[in-house]
GROMACS .gro file of C-alpha atoms in nm:
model
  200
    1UNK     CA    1   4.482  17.336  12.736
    2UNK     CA    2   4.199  17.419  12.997
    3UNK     CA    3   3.834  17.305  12.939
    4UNK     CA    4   3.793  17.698  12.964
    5UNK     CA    5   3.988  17.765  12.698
    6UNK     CA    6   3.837  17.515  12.464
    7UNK     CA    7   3.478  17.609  12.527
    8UNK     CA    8   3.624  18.024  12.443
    9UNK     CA    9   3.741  17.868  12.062
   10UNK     CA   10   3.455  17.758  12.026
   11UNK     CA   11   3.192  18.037  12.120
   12UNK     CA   12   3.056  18.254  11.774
   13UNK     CA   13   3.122  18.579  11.924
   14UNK     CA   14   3.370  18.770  12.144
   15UNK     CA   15   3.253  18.720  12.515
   16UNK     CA   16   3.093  19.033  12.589
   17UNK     CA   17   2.849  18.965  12.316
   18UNK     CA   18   2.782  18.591  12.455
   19UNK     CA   19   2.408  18.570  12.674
   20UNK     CA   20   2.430  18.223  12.893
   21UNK     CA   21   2.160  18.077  13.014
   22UNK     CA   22   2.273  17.901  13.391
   23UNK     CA   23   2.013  17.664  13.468
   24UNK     CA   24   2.039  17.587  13.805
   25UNK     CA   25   1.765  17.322  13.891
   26UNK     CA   26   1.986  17.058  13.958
   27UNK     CA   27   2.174  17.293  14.254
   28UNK     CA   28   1.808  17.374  14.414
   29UNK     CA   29   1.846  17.033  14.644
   30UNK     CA   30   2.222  17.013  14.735
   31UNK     CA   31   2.321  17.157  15.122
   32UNK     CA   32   2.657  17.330  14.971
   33UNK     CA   33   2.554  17.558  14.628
   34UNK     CA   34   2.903  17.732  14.682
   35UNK     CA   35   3.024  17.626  14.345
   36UNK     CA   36   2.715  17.792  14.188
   37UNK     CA   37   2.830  18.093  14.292
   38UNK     CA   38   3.205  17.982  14.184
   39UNK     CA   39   3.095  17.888  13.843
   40UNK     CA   40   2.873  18.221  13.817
   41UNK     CA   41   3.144  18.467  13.888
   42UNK     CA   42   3.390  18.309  13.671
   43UNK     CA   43   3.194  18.357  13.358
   44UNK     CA   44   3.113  18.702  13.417
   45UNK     CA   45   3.440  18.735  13.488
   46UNK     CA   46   3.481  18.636  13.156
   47UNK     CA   47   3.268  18.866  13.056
   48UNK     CA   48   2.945  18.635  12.939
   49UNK     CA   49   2.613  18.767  13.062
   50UNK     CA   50   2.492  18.508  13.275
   51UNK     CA   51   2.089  18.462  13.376
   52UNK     CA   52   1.975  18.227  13.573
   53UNK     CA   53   1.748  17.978  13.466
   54UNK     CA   54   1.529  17.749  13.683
   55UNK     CA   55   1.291  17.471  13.493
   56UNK     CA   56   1.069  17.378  13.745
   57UNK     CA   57   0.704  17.528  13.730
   58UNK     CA   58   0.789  17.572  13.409
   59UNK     CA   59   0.612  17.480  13.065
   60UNK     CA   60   0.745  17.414  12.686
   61UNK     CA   61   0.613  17.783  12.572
   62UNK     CA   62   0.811  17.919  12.875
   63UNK     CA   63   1.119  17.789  12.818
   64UNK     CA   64   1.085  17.856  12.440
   65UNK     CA   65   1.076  18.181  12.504
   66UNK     CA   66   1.266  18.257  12.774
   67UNK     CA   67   1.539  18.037  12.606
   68UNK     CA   68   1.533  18.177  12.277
   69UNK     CA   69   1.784  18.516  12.314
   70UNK     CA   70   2.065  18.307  12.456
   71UNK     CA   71   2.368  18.209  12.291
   72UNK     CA   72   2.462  17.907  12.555
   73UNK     CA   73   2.235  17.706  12.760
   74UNK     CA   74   2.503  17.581  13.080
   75UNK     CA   75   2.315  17.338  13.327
   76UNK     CA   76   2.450  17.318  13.634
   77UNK     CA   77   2.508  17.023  13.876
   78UNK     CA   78   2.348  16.879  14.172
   79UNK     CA   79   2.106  16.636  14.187
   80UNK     CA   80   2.075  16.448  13.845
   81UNK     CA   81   1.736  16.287  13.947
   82UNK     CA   82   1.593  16.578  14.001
   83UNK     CA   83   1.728  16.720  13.714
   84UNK     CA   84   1.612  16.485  13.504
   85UNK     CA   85   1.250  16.533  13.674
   86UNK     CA   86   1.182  16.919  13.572
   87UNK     CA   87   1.377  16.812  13.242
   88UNK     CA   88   1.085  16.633  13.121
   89UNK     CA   89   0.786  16.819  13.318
   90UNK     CA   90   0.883  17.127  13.168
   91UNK     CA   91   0.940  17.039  12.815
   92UNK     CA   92   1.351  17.129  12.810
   93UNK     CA   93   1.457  16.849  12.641
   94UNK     CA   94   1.256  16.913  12.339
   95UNK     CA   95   1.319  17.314  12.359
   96UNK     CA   96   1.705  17.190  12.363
   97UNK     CA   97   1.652  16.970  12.096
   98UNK     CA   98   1.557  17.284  11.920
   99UNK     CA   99   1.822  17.525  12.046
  100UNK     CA  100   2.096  17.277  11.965
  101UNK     CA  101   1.931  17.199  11.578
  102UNK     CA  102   1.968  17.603  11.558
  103UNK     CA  103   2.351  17.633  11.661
  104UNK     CA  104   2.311  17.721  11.996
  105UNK     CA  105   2.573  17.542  12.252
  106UNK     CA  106   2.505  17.300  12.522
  107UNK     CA  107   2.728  17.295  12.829
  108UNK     CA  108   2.668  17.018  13.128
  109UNK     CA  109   2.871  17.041  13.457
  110UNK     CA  110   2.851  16.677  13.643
  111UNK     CA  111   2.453  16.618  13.664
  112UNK     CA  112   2.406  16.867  13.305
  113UNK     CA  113   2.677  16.604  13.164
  114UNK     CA  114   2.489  16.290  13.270
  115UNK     CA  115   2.180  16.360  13.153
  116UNK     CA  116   2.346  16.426  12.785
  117UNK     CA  117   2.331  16.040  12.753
  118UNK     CA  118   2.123  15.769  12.729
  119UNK     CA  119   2.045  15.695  13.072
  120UNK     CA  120   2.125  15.824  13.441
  121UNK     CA  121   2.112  15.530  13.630
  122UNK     CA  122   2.509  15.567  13.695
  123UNK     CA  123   2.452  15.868  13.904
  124UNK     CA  124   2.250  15.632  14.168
  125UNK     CA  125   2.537  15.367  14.115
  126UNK     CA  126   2.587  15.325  14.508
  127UNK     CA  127   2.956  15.320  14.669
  128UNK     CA  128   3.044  15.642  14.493
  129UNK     CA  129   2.872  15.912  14.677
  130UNK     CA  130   2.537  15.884  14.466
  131UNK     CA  131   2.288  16.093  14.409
  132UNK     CA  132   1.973  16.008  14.578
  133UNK     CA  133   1.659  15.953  14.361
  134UNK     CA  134   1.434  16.136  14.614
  135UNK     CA  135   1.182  16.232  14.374
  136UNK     CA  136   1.094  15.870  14.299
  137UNK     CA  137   1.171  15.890  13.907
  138UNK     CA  138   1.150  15.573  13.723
  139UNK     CA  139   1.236  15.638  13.388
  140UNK     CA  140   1.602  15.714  13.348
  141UNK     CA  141   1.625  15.793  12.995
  142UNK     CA  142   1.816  16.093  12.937
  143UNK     CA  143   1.834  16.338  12.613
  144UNK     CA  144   2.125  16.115  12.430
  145UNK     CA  145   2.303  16.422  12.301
  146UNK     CA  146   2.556  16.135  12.279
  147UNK     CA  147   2.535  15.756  12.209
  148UNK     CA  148   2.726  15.674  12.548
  149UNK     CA  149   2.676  15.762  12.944
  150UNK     CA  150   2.914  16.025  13.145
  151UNK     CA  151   3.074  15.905  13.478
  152UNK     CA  152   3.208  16.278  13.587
  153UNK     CA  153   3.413  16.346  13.870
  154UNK     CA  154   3.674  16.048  13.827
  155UNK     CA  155   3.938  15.965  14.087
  156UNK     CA  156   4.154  15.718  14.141
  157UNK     CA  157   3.975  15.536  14.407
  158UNK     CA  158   3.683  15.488  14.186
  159UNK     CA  159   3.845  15.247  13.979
  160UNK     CA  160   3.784  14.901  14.048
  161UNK     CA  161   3.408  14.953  14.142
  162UNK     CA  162   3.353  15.133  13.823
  163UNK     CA  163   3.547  14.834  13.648
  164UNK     CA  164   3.264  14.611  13.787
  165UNK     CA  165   2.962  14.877  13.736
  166UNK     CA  166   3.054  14.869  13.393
  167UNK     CA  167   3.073  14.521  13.324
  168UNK     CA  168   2.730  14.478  13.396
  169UNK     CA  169   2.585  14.843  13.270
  170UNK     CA  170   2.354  14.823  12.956
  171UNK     CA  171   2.514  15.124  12.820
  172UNK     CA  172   2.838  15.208  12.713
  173UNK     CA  173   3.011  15.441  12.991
  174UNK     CA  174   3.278  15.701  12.947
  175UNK     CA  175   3.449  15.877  13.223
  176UNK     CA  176   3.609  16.239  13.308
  177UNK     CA  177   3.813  16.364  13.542
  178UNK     CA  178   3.765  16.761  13.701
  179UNK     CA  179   3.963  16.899  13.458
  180UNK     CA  180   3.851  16.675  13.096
  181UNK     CA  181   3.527  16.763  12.890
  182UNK     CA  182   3.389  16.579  12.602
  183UNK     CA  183   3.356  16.810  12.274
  184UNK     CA  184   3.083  16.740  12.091
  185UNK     CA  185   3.000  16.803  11.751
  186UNK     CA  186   2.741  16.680  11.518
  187UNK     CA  187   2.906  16.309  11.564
  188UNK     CA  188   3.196  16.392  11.661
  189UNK     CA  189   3.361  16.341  12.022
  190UNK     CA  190   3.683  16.497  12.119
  191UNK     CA  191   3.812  16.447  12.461
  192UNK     CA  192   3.946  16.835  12.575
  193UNK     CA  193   4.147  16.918  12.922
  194UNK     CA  194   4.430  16.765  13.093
  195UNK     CA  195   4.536  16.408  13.077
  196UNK     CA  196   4.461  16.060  12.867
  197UNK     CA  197   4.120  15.926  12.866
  198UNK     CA  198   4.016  15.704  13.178
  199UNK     CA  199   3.938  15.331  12.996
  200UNK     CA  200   3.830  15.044  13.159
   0.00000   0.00000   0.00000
């Protein structure tokens, strides 16, 4: 079964009823933002009503309140440093922390799934097309939503670096493939999609 599939069992009302909040921060610093758009029109083609959300500039009381009528915040991917940035300035991870204690549902696409864990440092991890930490953050910490770190966008060739990377990474690291999604809830983890879980 799809990820798509999954996430529609799992959503508290039929799709036309469904407000998504798209945060798209992490998209504002990537060349390419074609899969924005991809992403976009395939859940309204779904029939979710989609607005887009952008942290930055923003403070807690914003977010509270633009955040509150939605049924599903989705953040996007790009650049997870950045990300991670306008995640803290703004005061989103403890309006989240909010959201998800009231039943709403969390969705993170590459950098939105990295963040969900402990730390981010594996989206710098060089020698697999990293993301670069242009903003100059230091603390990696992310919102652990879950007790392990997500290596997204698996392939093949990734495999014996990662073996190493993980050896030596203070975390413990899980990985998914394009079409794989961790399902999370309250402690939880199901692995949803196609295919076995990647282990190392």
């Amino acid at each position: 079964m799809q990820v798509k599939d999954e996430i529609l069992k799992i959503l508290p009302k039929p799709t036309s009823q469904i407000k998504l909040a798209h945060i798209i921060t992490a998209s504002k610093v990537q060349k390419d933002t074609s899969y924005v758009d991809k992403d976009v029109e395939s859940m309204r083609g779904l029939g979710l009503s989609v607005a887009n959300v952008d942290l930055e500039g923003k403070k807690e009381k914003d977010l509270r309140d633009i955040l509150q009528p939605f049924d599903v915040i989705y953040v996007q991917g790009g650049n997870t440093f950045y990300l991670l940035k306008w995640v803290k300035e703004s005061g989103f991870d403890a309006v989240l922390e909010e959201l998800i204690g009231r039943g709403k549902i969390y969705i993170g696409v590459s950098a939105g799934s990295i963040i969900a864990g402990p730390d981010i440092e594996i989206a710098g991890w060089k020698g697999l097309d990293p993301d670069p930490n242009e903003v100059g953050l230091e603390d990696f910490s992310g919102l652990s939503c879950v007790p392990f770190c997500i290596f997204p966008h698996y392939k093949p060739e990734h495999a014996s670096f990662l073996k190493e990377e993980i050896a030596k990474y203070s975390y413990p690291v899980r990985i998914l493939n394009d079409k794989q999604a961790f399902l999370v809830r309250d402690s939880e983890v199901a692995l949803v999609g196609g295919g076995e879980e990647i282990r190392f």
